[in-house]
Amino acid sequence: MLIDNVKNNTVKVITLFIVMLLCFGGMFFISGSMVTNSDKALSPAIDTWESRYIKFSDDGWYIDEMIFNHSGLSDDIGDEGNIEFIYGPFLFLEKGSYVVKINYECSDYQTVRIYSFENEDKISVKEPTVLSPEDCETCYYFTVNDDIDNFEVRVCYNGKGSLQINDISLYDDDWNHAYYIRYCLFILSLIFISFLLVILFRHRFSLADNRSPWIDLARGVGILLVLFGHTEGNPLTWFVYGFHMPFFFILSGFMYKDRPMTVFLKKLVKGYIIPYFAYCFANSLLRIPYMLVGPYSFSGVMNSLEAYWIGSLKGSWRQMPNCMPLWFLPTLAVSLFIFKMIQYIRSSYIRYMIYICLAITGYYWNFICDRIGIDREWPFGFHAIPTAVSFIATGYVLIKFIMAKADHRAHSGFMIIIPALAAGTVSIILNHLYFSNVDVYFNKYGNIVLMYLGAVCMSLALLTICRSVEPHISRSNTIAVIGAYSTFFFAFDFWGRSIVTSLPKMLPGIQFEWMISYIAKLALVGTFFVIWHLIKTGFADIAARLKPSEQHNL
């Protein structure tokens, strides 16, 4: 039986491998002819660029704080807080769309501007560009509305850290168009491969018997909203941020069960602490291929990995930017522990007063920290704990009470969903228009009443909708399966975003670019999840079949 299963899986894997080769081969064949005709840079070599402060070396244009301070360049810092490090290439450009591709290394955020003397009104900049320490390459997209002379790119240095420019290339819109086609084909290939994997191994993608399908469906919708809110350029981010993270804290309170302390602590460690470190480690390894194709040396790769690992122990997201969403795991673990400790207080009145005090503390957290002179942001996102505990208490007390009452009344779901959706939507919109956007991590809440009303009502509506459709949810429902592994999608959300945003952007003027980026991120993280899940369950099946039978021989 084991040999037959291995043979069947081998045939499936070989079939999948052939399909992958056909997909990616066709992708490069279709767009290859376009690239060969347009991959020639319009700009001269980087050593022909100019600088008033340093000379070009074999390694590129380099400057750091020591050179900056010893050369007295601080006197030349302009109103924007930086100097023009290098500039060029002083080209004539015809009307059209262009992209500047910059290959660099830096340890602090730097900026890049494009300029043309007496022709500024003829250049339409698609988006500003910042050189980030987490990347080694960026693209600057712009449109020239009329022919211009003396076009130049100005790389600025703010006097902090080091900056090395390895190469700067200018391409016309044919290059952009070719890579746009390849980008779209890449997305379609990922989606096709994901569907093929699920079809070939569908029996492996179903919920365990001990899981509640409607709860996992709610988690799945929630995590899809998280990925949606984290998409760059999304005009609806402010609305999603109004309730997507509070929802997960409220859901944790709704699902809270009183357990013995030892069992409870084991669950926290196994469910939150261990996954946090495991996902941080996995994210660090996923950066290796990205760095190897860039200008990183072996020592540079090891230094980056070391920074990631140290950052995971310190809870410093600046040292491991792709792990930013993982602040939720340790914060939720500590918040649940604090909530359990509060539950030991017998007086419900005192407990409720503590929850209210924590909510007020979380709301005024930034003000309190500024007044007493401490950092607003704490390691592991622990500065969000007061608000997190208040949301957990809301889910445990209020949401559980309302939904328990609704279970005893016919057609009560509809009576809850419509008012909750209306109240939640109006509250979030009013908070956005007249106060501030909500961001739980940075303790930005706008109006405290509108913030809690919007988060609680939208969470109640989502839970009630999922409860209402429970009879129609199968254990192989895609969204429910995503919800069962929501921490995986949390963990690799920013990794997927970094890959998607590093790929060439859309054609100038294309609409809904952010929606295409969201679909691409889902396809990338989803494909990674499918492959990871198949490997995980495959090893589990092999181990189970190789395990000696416990039956006694008669």
Coordinates of C-alpha atoms in Angstrom, one line a residue:
M1 CA 0.0 0.0 0.0
L2 CA 2.8 2.4 0.9
I3 CA 4.6 1.7 -2.4
D4 CA 1.4 2.3 -4.4
N5 CA 0.8 5.6 -2.6
V6 CA 4.4 6.7 -3.3
K7 CA 4.1 5.7 -7.0
N8 CA 0.8 7.7 -7.3
N9 CA 2.3 10.8 -5.6
T10 CA 5.4 10.5 -7.7
V11 CA 3.3 10.6 -10.9
K12 CA 1.4 13.6 -9.6
V13 CA 4.6 15.4 -8.7
I14 CA 6.2 14.7 -12.1
T15 CA 3.0 15.9 -13.8
L16 CA 3.1 19.1 -11.8
F17 CA 6.7 19.6 -12.6
I18 CA 6.1 19.3 -16.3
V19 CA 3.2 21.8 -16.1
M20 CA 5.4 24.3 -14.1
L21 CA 8.0 24.0 -16.8
L22 CA 5.4 24.6 -19.5
C23 CA 3.9 27.6 -17.6
F24 CA 7.2 29.4 -16.9
G25 CA 8.7 28.4 -20.3
G26 CA 5.7 29.8 -22.1
M27 CA 5.8 32.9 -19.9
F28 CA 9.4 33.8 -20.9
F29 CA 8.8 32.7 -24.5
I30 CA 5.8 35.0 -25.0
S31 CA 7.5 38.1 -23.5
G32 CA 11.1 37.2 -24.4
S33 CA 11.1 38.8 -27.9
M34 CA 9.8 42.0 -26.4
V35 CA 12.5 42.2 -23.8
T36 CA 15.3 41.5 -26.3
N37 CA 14.3 44.5 -28.3
S38 CA 14.0 46.9 -25.4
D39 CA 16.4 45.8 -22.6
K40 CA 19.1 48.3 -23.7
A41 CA 19.5 51.1 -21.2
L42 CA 19.2 54.6 -22.5
S43 CA 21.6 56.0 -19.8
P44 CA 25.4 55.8 -19.9
A45 CA 27.6 53.8 -17.5
I46 CA 27.4 54.8 -13.8
D47 CA 31.1 55.9 -13.8
T48 CA 30.2 58.9 -16.1
W49 CA 27.8 60.4 -13.5
E50 CA 29.0 63.4 -11.4
S51 CA 29.4 64.3 -7.8
R52 CA 30.7 67.4 -6.1
Y53 CA 31.9 65.5 -3.0
I54 CA 33.5 62.2 -3.9
K55 CA 35.1 60.3 -6.7
F56 CA 34.0 57.1 -8.4
S57 CA 35.7 53.9 -7.3
D58 CA 35.6 50.4 -8.8
D59 CA 32.9 49.4 -6.3
G60 CA 30.6 52.3 -7.3
W61 CA 29.7 55.6 -5.7
Y62 CA 30.1 55.3 -1.9
I63 CA 29.6 57.7 1.1
D64 CA 29.1 57.2 4.8
E65 CA 29.0 59.2 8.0
M66 CA 32.8 59.3 8.4
I67 CA 33.3 60.7 4.9
F68 CA 30.4 63.1 5.4
N69 CA 31.6 64.5 8.7
H70 CA 35.3 64.7 7.9
S71 CA 34.6 66.5 4.6
G72 CA 32.5 69.1 6.2
L73 CA 29.5 68.3 4.0
S74 CA 27.0 69.1 6.8
D75 CA 27.3 72.7 5.8
D76 CA 25.8 71.9 2.4
I77 CA 22.6 70.2 3.7
G78 CA 19.6 71.9 2.2
D79 CA 16.1 72.6 3.5
E80 CA 15.1 69.0 2.9
G81 CA 17.8 67.7 5.2
N82 CA 20.2 66.1 2.7
I83 CA 22.8 66.7 0.1
E84 CA 22.8 65.8 -3.6
F85 CA 25.1 62.9 -3.5
I86 CA 25.4 62.1 -7.3
Y87 CA 23.5 63.3 -10.3
G88 CA 23.3 62.7 -14.1
P89 CA 23.1 61.7 -16.9
F90 CA 21.8 64.9 -18.6
L91 CA 19.9 63.3 -21.4
F92 CA 17.5 64.4 -24.1
L93 CA 14.2 62.5 -23.6
E94 CA 11.3 62.3 -26.0
K95 CA 7.7 62.3 -24.9
G96 CA 6.8 58.9 -23.3
S97 CA 7.0 56.8 -20.2
Y98 CA 10.2 55.7 -18.6
V99 CA 11.6 53.9 -15.6
V100 CA 14.8 54.4 -13.7
K101 CA 16.3 51.2 -12.2
I102 CA 18.7 51.8 -9.2
N103 CA 20.9 49.1 -7.7
Y104 CA 22.3 50.1 -4.3
E105 CA 23.2 49.3 -0.7
C106 CA 22.3 51.5 2.2
S107 CA 21.9 51.4 6.0
D108 CA 19.4 54.2 6.3
Y109 CA 16.5 55.6 4.3
Q110 CA 17.7 57.8 1.4
T111 CA 15.8 59.6 -1.4
V112 CA 15.9 59.9 -5.1
R113 CA 14.5 62.7 -7.3
I114 CA 14.3 63.3 -11.0
Y115 CA 14.9 66.8 -12.4
S116 CA 15.1 68.7 -15.7
F117 CA 16.2 72.4 -15.7
E118 CA 13.4 74.7 -16.8
N119 CA 11.3 71.6 -17.8
E120 CA 9.8 70.5 -14.4
D121 CA 6.2 70.9 -15.6
K122 CA 6.8 68.4 -18.4
I123 CA 7.5 65.5 -16.0
S124 CA 4.7 63.6 -14.3
V125 CA 6.1 61.5 -11.5
K126 CA 4.1 58.4 -10.9
E127 CA 5.3 57.9 -7.3
P128 CA 8.3 59.1 -5.2
T129 CA 11.1 56.7 -4.5
V130 CA 12.9 56.0 -1.3
L131 CA 16.0 53.8 -1.0
S132 CA 15.2 51.3 1.8
P133 CA 17.8 49.4 3.8
E134 CA 15.8 46.3 3.5
D135 CA 16.1 46.2 -0.3
C136 CA 19.0 46.5 -2.8
E137 CA 17.1 47.5 -5.9
T138 CA 14.2 49.9 -6.7
C139 CA 12.5 51.3 -9.8
Y140 CA 11.4 54.9 -10.3
Y141 CA 8.5 55.4 -12.7
F142 CA 7.6 58.7 -14.5
T143 CA 6.1 60.1 -17.6
V144 CA 7.5 62.8 -19.9
N145 CA 4.6 64.9 -21.3
D146 CA 6.8 66.7 -23.9
D147 CA 10.4 66.5 -25.2
I148 CA 12.9 67.7 -22.6
D149 CA 16.6 68.5 -22.4
N150 CA 19.1 67.9 -19.6
F151 CA 17.1 65.2 -17.8
E152 CA 18.9 64.1 -14.6
V153 CA 18.4 61.8 -11.6
R154 CA 19.6 63.1 -8.3
V155 CA 20.5 60.7 -5.5
C156 CA 20.4 62.4 -2.1
Y157 CA 22.2 61.5 1.1
N158 CA 20.9 62.6 4.6
G159 CA 24.2 62.2 6.5
K160 CA 23.2 59.0 8.2
G161 CA 24.6 55.5 7.7
S162 CA 26.3 54.4 4.5
L163 CA 25.1 54.6 0.9
Q164 CA 26.6 52.9 -2.2
I165 CA 25.2 53.2 -5.7
N166 CA 26.2 50.3 -7.8
D167 CA 24.3 51.0 -11.0
I168 CA 21.6 53.4 -12.4
S169 CA 19.8 52.5 -15.6
L170 CA 17.1 54.3 -17.6
Y171 CA 14.6 52.4 -19.8
D172 CA 11.7 53.4 -22.0
D173 CA 8.1 52.2 -21.8
D174 CA 8.8 49.2 -24.1
W175 CA 10.9 47.7 -21.3
N176 CA 8.1 48.4 -18.8
H177 CA 5.5 46.9 -21.2
A178 CA 7.5 43.7 -21.7
Y179 CA 7.9 43.1 -18.0
Y180 CA 4.3 44.0 -17.4
I181 CA 3.3 41.1 -19.7
R182 CA 5.8 38.8 -17.9
Y183 CA 4.5 40.0 -14.5
C184 CA 0.9 39.1 -15.4
L185 CA 1.9 35.7 -16.8
F186 CA 3.8 35.1 -13.6
I187 CA 0.7 35.8 -11.5
L188 CA -1.5 33.6 -13.8
S189 CA 1.1 30.7 -13.5
L190 CA 1.1 30.9 -9.7
I191 CA -2.7 30.8 -9.6
F192 CA -2.9 27.9 -12.1
I193 CA -0.2 25.9 -10.2
S194 CA -2.0 26.5 -6.9
F195 CA -5.3 25.2 -8.3
L196 CA -3.6 22.2 -9.9
L197 CA -2.0 21.3 -6.6
V198 CA -5.3 21.5 -4.7
I199 CA -7.0 19.4 -7.3
L200 CA -4.3 16.7 -7.4
F201 CA -4.1 16.5 -3.5
R202 CA -7.6 17.7 -2.6
H203 CA -8.0 15.1 0.1
R204 CA -5.2 16.8 2.1
F205 CA -7.0 20.1 2.3
S206 CA -9.8 19.7 4.8
L207 CA -10.5 20.8 8.4
A208 CA -9.7 18.4 11.3
D209 CA -12.7 16.9 13.0
N210 CA -12.1 18.9 16.2
R211 CA -12.3 22.3 14.4
S212 CA -15.4 24.4 14.0
P213 CA -15.9 25.3 10.3
W214 CA -17.8 28.5 10.9
I215 CA -15.1 29.8 13.3
D216 CA -12.4 29.0 10.8
L217 CA -14.5 30.6 8.1
A218 CA -14.5 33.8 10.2
R219 CA -10.8 33.5 10.7
G220 CA -10.3 33.1 6.9
V221 CA -12.3 36.1 6.1
G222 CA -10.4 38.1 8.7
I223 CA -7.0 37.1 7.4
L224 CA -8.0 37.9 3.8
L225 CA -9.0 41.3 5.1
V226 CA -5.6 41.6 6.8
L227 CA -3.7 40.9 3.6
F228 CA -6.1 43.2 1.8
G229 CA -5.4 46.0 4.2
H230 CA -1.6 45.5 3.9
T231 CA -1.6 46.0 0.1
E232 CA 0.3 49.1 -1.0
G233 CA -1.8 51.7 -2.7
N234 CA -5.1 50.3 -1.4
P235 CA -7.5 53.2 -1.1
L236 CA -9.7 51.2 1.4
T237 CA -6.9 50.4 3.9
W238 CA -8.3 53.0 6.4
F239 CA -11.6 51.1 6.5
V240 CA -10.1 47.6 6.9
Y241 CA -7.8 48.9 9.7
G242 CA -10.9 50.0 11.6
F243 CA -11.7 46.5 12.6
H244 CA -9.4 43.8 11.1
M245 CA -6.9 43.4 14.0
P246 CA -9.5 44.1 16.8
F247 CA -11.6 41.3 15.2
F248 CA -8.9 38.7 16.0
F249 CA -8.6 39.8 19.6
I250 CA -12.4 39.8 20.0
L251 CA -12.5 36.3 18.4
S252 CA -9.8 35.1 20.9
G253 CA -12.0 36.3 23.7
F254 CA -15.1 34.7 22.2
M255 CA -13.2 31.4 22.0
Y256 CA -11.6 31.7 25.4
K257 CA -12.1 28.6 27.7
D258 CA -11.1 28.4 31.3
R259 CA -8.4 25.7 31.6
P260 CA -5.9 24.7 34.4
M261 CA -2.9 27.0 34.4
T262 CA -0.4 24.4 33.2
V263 CA -2.6 23.4 30.2
F264 CA -3.3 27.0 29.4
L265 CA 0.5 27.9 29.4
K266 CA 1.3 25.0 27.2
K267 CA -1.3 26.1 24.8
L268 CA 0.1 29.6 24.7
V269 CA 3.6 28.4 24.1
K270 CA 2.6 25.9 21.5
G271 CA 0.1 28.1 19.7
Y272 CA 1.8 31.4 19.8
I273 CA 5.4 31.6 21.1
I274 CA 6.9 28.6 19.2
P275 CA 5.2 29.7 15.9
Y276 CA 6.5 33.2 16.4
F277 CA 10.1 32.1 16.5
A278 CA 9.6 29.5 13.8
Y279 CA 8.1 32.0 11.4
C280 CA 10.8 34.6 12.1
F281 CA 13.4 32.0 11.3
A282 CA 11.6 30.9 8.1
N283 CA 11.4 34.6 7.0
S284 CA 15.1 35.0 7.5
L285 CA 15.8 32.0 5.3
L286 CA 13.5 33.3 2.6
R287 CA 15.6 36.4 2.2
I288 CA 18.7 34.4 1.2
P289 CA 17.7 33.9 -2.5
Y290 CA 16.6 37.6 -2.7
M291 CA 20.0 38.7 -1.4
L292 CA 22.1 36.2 -3.5
V293 CA 20.7 37.7 -6.7
G294 CA 21.6 41.2 -5.5
P295 CA 25.0 42.8 -4.8
Y296 CA 25.3 41.1 -1.4
S297 CA 28.5 39.2 -0.5
F298 CA 28.5 36.1 1.6
S299 CA 29.4 38.1 4.7
G300 CA 26.6 40.5 3.9
V301 CA 24.1 37.6 3.7
M302 CA 25.3 36.3 7.1
N303 CA 25.1 39.8 8.7
S304 CA 21.5 40.1 7.5
L305 CA 20.6 36.7 8.9
E306 CA 22.2 37.5 12.2
A307 CA 20.3 40.8 12.3
Y308 CA 17.0 38.8 11.7
W309 CA 17.8 36.3 14.4
I310 CA 18.8 38.9 17.0
G311 CA 15.7 41.0 16.0
S312 CA 13.4 38.0 16.7
L313 CA 14.9 37.7 20.2
K314 CA 14.6 41.4 20.8
G315 CA 11.2 41.8 19.1
S316 CA 12.6 44.5 16.9
W317 CA 10.7 44.7 13.6
R318 CA 13.2 47.2 12.1
Q319 CA 15.8 44.4 12.1
M320 CA 13.3 41.9 10.4
P321 CA 10.8 44.0 8.4
N322 CA 9.1 41.1 6.8
C323 CA 8.1 39.8 10.2
M324 CA 6.2 43.0 11.2
P325 CA 2.7 41.3 11.3
L326 CA 4.0 38.7 13.8
W327 CA 3.8 41.2 16.6
F328 CA 0.3 39.9 17.0
L329 CA 1.4 36.4 18.3
P330 CA 3.4 37.4 21.4
T331 CA 1.1 40.3 22.1
L332 CA -1.9 38.0 22.0
A333 CA -0.2 35.3 24.2
V334 CA 0.7 37.8 26.9
S335 CA -2.8 39.5 26.6
L336 CA -4.5 36.2 27.1
F337 CA -2.4 35.4 30.1
I338 CA -3.2 38.8 31.7
F339 CA -6.9 38.2 30.9
K340 CA -6.8 34.8 32.6
M341 CA -5.2 36.4 35.7
I342 CA -7.9 39.0 35.8
Q343 CA -10.5 36.2 35.7
Y344 CA -9.3 35.0 39.1
I345 CA -10.9 38.2 40.6
R346 CA -14.3 37.1 42.0
S347 CA -16.0 40.5 41.7
S348 CA -17.3 41.0 38.2
Y349 CA -17.6 44.8 39.0
I350 CA -13.9 45.0 39.7
R351 CA -13.1 43.0 36.6
Y352 CA -15.2 45.3 34.4
M353 CA -13.5 48.4 35.9
I354 CA -10.1 46.9 35.1
Y355 CA -11.1 46.3 31.5
I356 CA -12.3 49.9 31.2
C357 CA -9.1 51.2 32.7
L358 CA -7.1 49.2 30.3
A359 CA -9.1 50.5 27.3
I360 CA -8.5 54.1 28.5
T361 CA -4.8 53.4 29.1
G362 CA -4.4 51.9 25.5
Y363 CA -6.2 54.9 24.1
Y364 CA -4.0 57.5 25.8
W365 CA -0.8 55.3 25.6
N366 CA 1.1 57.6 23.3
F367 CA 0.3 60.6 25.4
I368 CA 1.3 58.9 28.6
C369 CA 4.6 57.7 27.1
D370 CA 5.5 61.1 25.8
R371 CA 4.7 62.7 29.2
I372 CA 6.9 60.4 31.2
G373 CA 9.6 60.2 28.6
I374 CA 9.6 56.6 27.5
D375 CA 9.3 54.9 24.1
R376 CA 5.9 54.5 22.6
E377 CA 6.8 51.2 20.9
W378 CA 7.8 48.3 23.1
P379 CA 9.5 45.0 22.0
F380 CA 7.2 42.4 20.5
G381 CA 4.4 44.9 20.2
F382 CA 3.7 44.8 23.9
H383 CA 2.6 48.4 23.9
A384 CA -0.7 47.2 22.4
I385 CA -1.5 44.9 25.3
P386 CA -3.9 47.2 27.2
T387 CA -6.1 47.6 24.1
A388 CA -5.7 43.9 23.2
V389 CA -7.0 42.8 26.7
S390 CA -9.9 45.2 26.5
F391 CA -10.9 43.7 23.1
I392 CA -10.5 40.1 24.4
A393 CA -12.8 41.0 27.3
T394 CA -15.3 42.5 24.9
G395 CA -15.3 39.2 22.9
Y396 CA -15.6 37.1 26.1
V397 CA -18.4 39.1 27.7
L398 CA -20.4 41.1 25.2
I399 CA -20.1 39.2 21.9
K400 CA -20.6 35.8 23.6
F401 CA -23.7 37.2 25.4
I402 CA -25.3 38.6 22.3
M403 CA -24.7 35.6 20.2
A404 CA -25.9 33.3 22.9
K405 CA -29.2 35.3 23.1
A406 CA -29.4 35.2 19.3
D407 CA -29.2 31.4 19.2
H408 CA -32.5 31.1 21.1
R409 CA -34.5 33.3 18.6
A410 CA -35.6 32.4 15.1
H411 CA -34.2 34.6 12.3
S412 CA -32.3 36.6 14.9
G413 CA -29.1 36.5 12.7
F414 CA -30.6 38.9 10.1
M415 CA -31.7 41.2 12.9
I416 CA -28.1 41.5 14.2
I417 CA -26.2 41.6 10.9
I418 CA -27.9 44.6 9.3
P419 CA -27.8 47.0 12.3
A420 CA -24.2 45.8 13.2
L421 CA -23.0 46.4 9.7
A422 CA -24.6 49.8 9.4
A423 CA -23.4 51.0 12.8
G424 CA -19.9 49.6 12.3
T425 CA -19.6 51.2 8.8
V426 CA -20.9 54.6 9.9
S427 CA -18.6 54.6 13.0
I428 CA -15.5 53.8 11.0
I429 CA -16.3 56.4 8.3
L430 CA -17.0 59.1 10.9
N431 CA -13.8 58.3 12.7
H432 CA -11.8 58.5 9.5
L433 CA -13.4 61.7 8.3
Y434 CA -13.4 63.7 11.6
F435 CA -10.7 62.2 13.8
S436 CA -8.1 59.7 12.7
N437 CA -7.5 56.3 11.0
V438 CA -7.2 53.3 13.3
D439 CA -3.9 51.5 13.7
V440 CA -3.7 49.2 16.8
Y441 CA 0.0 48.6 16.6
F442 CA 0.8 52.3 16.7
N443 CA -2.0 53.0 19.3
K444 CA -3.8 55.4 16.9
Y445 CA -7.5 55.2 17.5
G446 CA -9.1 58.5 16.7
N447 CA -12.3 58.8 18.7
I448 CA -12.4 56.1 21.4
V449 CA -16.2 55.6 21.2
L450 CA -16.3 55.4 17.4
M451 CA -13.3 53.2 17.3
Y452 CA -14.7 50.6 19.8
L453 CA -18.2 50.8 18.2
G454 CA -16.9 50.3 14.7
A455 CA -14.6 47.4 15.7
V456 CA -17.2 45.6 17.9
C457 CA -20.1 46.0 15.5
M458 CA -18.1 44.8 12.4
S459 CA -16.7 41.8 14.4
L460 CA -20.2 40.9 15.6
A461 CA -21.6 41.2 12.0
L462 CA -18.8 39.0 10.6
L463 CA -19.3 36.3 13.3
T464 CA -23.0 36.3 12.9
I465 CA -22.8 35.9 9.1
C466 CA -20.4 33.0 9.5
R467 CA -22.6 31.4 12.1
S468 CA -25.7 31.8 9.8
V469 CA -24.0 29.9 6.9
E470 CA -22.6 27.1 9.1
P471 CA -24.9 24.4 7.6
H472 CA -23.6 25.2 4.2
I473 CA -19.8 25.1 5.1
S474 CA -17.9 22.0 4.0
R475 CA -14.8 20.9 5.8
S476 CA -12.9 21.5 2.5
N477 CA -14.0 25.1 2.2
T478 CA -11.1 27.1 0.9
I479 CA -11.6 30.2 3.1
A480 CA -12.2 28.0 6.2
V481 CA -8.9 26.1 5.5
I482 CA -7.1 29.4 5.1
G483 CA -8.6 30.4 8.5
A484 CA -7.4 27.2 10.1
Y485 CA -3.8 28.2 9.1
S486 CA -4.3 32.0 9.5
T487 CA -0.9 32.4 11.4
F488 CA 0.8 31.1 8.3
F489 CA -0.7 33.9 6.2
F490 CA 0.1 36.4 8.9
A491 CA 3.7 35.3 8.9
F492 CA 4.3 35.5 5.2
D493 CA 2.1 38.5 4.4
F494 CA 4.9 41.0 4.2
W495 CA 7.2 38.5 2.5
G496 CA 4.7 38.1 -0.3
R497 CA 4.3 41.9 -0.5
S498 CA 8.0 42.5 -0.7
I499 CA 8.2 40.0 -3.7
V500 CA 5.2 41.5 -5.4
T501 CA 6.4 45.1 -5.0
S502 CA 9.9 44.3 -6.2
L503 CA 8.5 43.0 -9.5
P504 CA 8.0 45.5 -12.3
K505 CA 5.0 47.8 -11.8
M506 CA 2.0 48.2 -14.1
L507 CA 1.9 50.2 -17.3
P508 CA 1.5 54.0 -16.7
G509 CA -2.1 54.9 -16.2
I510 CA -3.4 51.4 -15.6
Q511 CA -6.4 51.3 -13.2
F512 CA -6.7 49.1 -10.0
E513 CA -3.0 48.4 -9.8
W514 CA -3.4 47.8 -6.0
M515 CA -6.0 45.1 -6.7
I516 CA -3.7 43.3 -9.1
S517 CA -1.0 43.5 -6.4
Y518 CA -3.4 42.0 -3.8
I519 CA -4.3 39.1 -6.2
A520 CA -0.6 38.5 -6.9
K521 CA 0.3 38.5 -3.2
L522 CA -2.5 36.0 -2.5
A523 CA -1.3 33.8 -5.4
L524 CA 2.3 33.9 -4.1
V525 CA 1.6 33.2 -0.4
G526 CA -1.2 30.7 -1.3
T527 CA 1.1 28.7 -3.6
F528 CA 3.8 28.7 -0.8
F529 CA 1.1 27.5 1.7
V530 CA -0.1 24.7 -0.6
I531 CA 3.5 23.4 -1.2
W532 CA 4.3 23.7 2.6
H533 CA 1.1 22.0 3.6
L534 CA 1.6 19.1 1.1
I535 CA 5.2 18.6 2.3
K536 CA 4.0 18.7 6.0
T537 CA 1.1 16.2 5.5
G538 CA 3.2 14.0 3.2
F539 CA 5.9 13.5 5.8
A540 CA 3.1 12.9 8.4
D541 CA 1.5 10.2 6.3
I542 CA 4.8 8.5 5.6
A543 CA 5.7 8.5 9.3
A544 CA 2.2 7.1 10.2
R545 CA 2.5 4.3 7.6
L546 CA 6.0 3.4 8.7
K547 CA 5.0 3.3 12.4
P548 CA 4.8 -0.3 13.7
S549 CA 1.3 -1.6 14.3
E550 CA 0.1 -1.7 17.9
Q551 CA -2.0 -4.8 17.3
H552 CA -0.9 -8.0 19.0
N553 CA -0.2 -11.0 16.8
L554 CA -2.7 -13.7 17.7

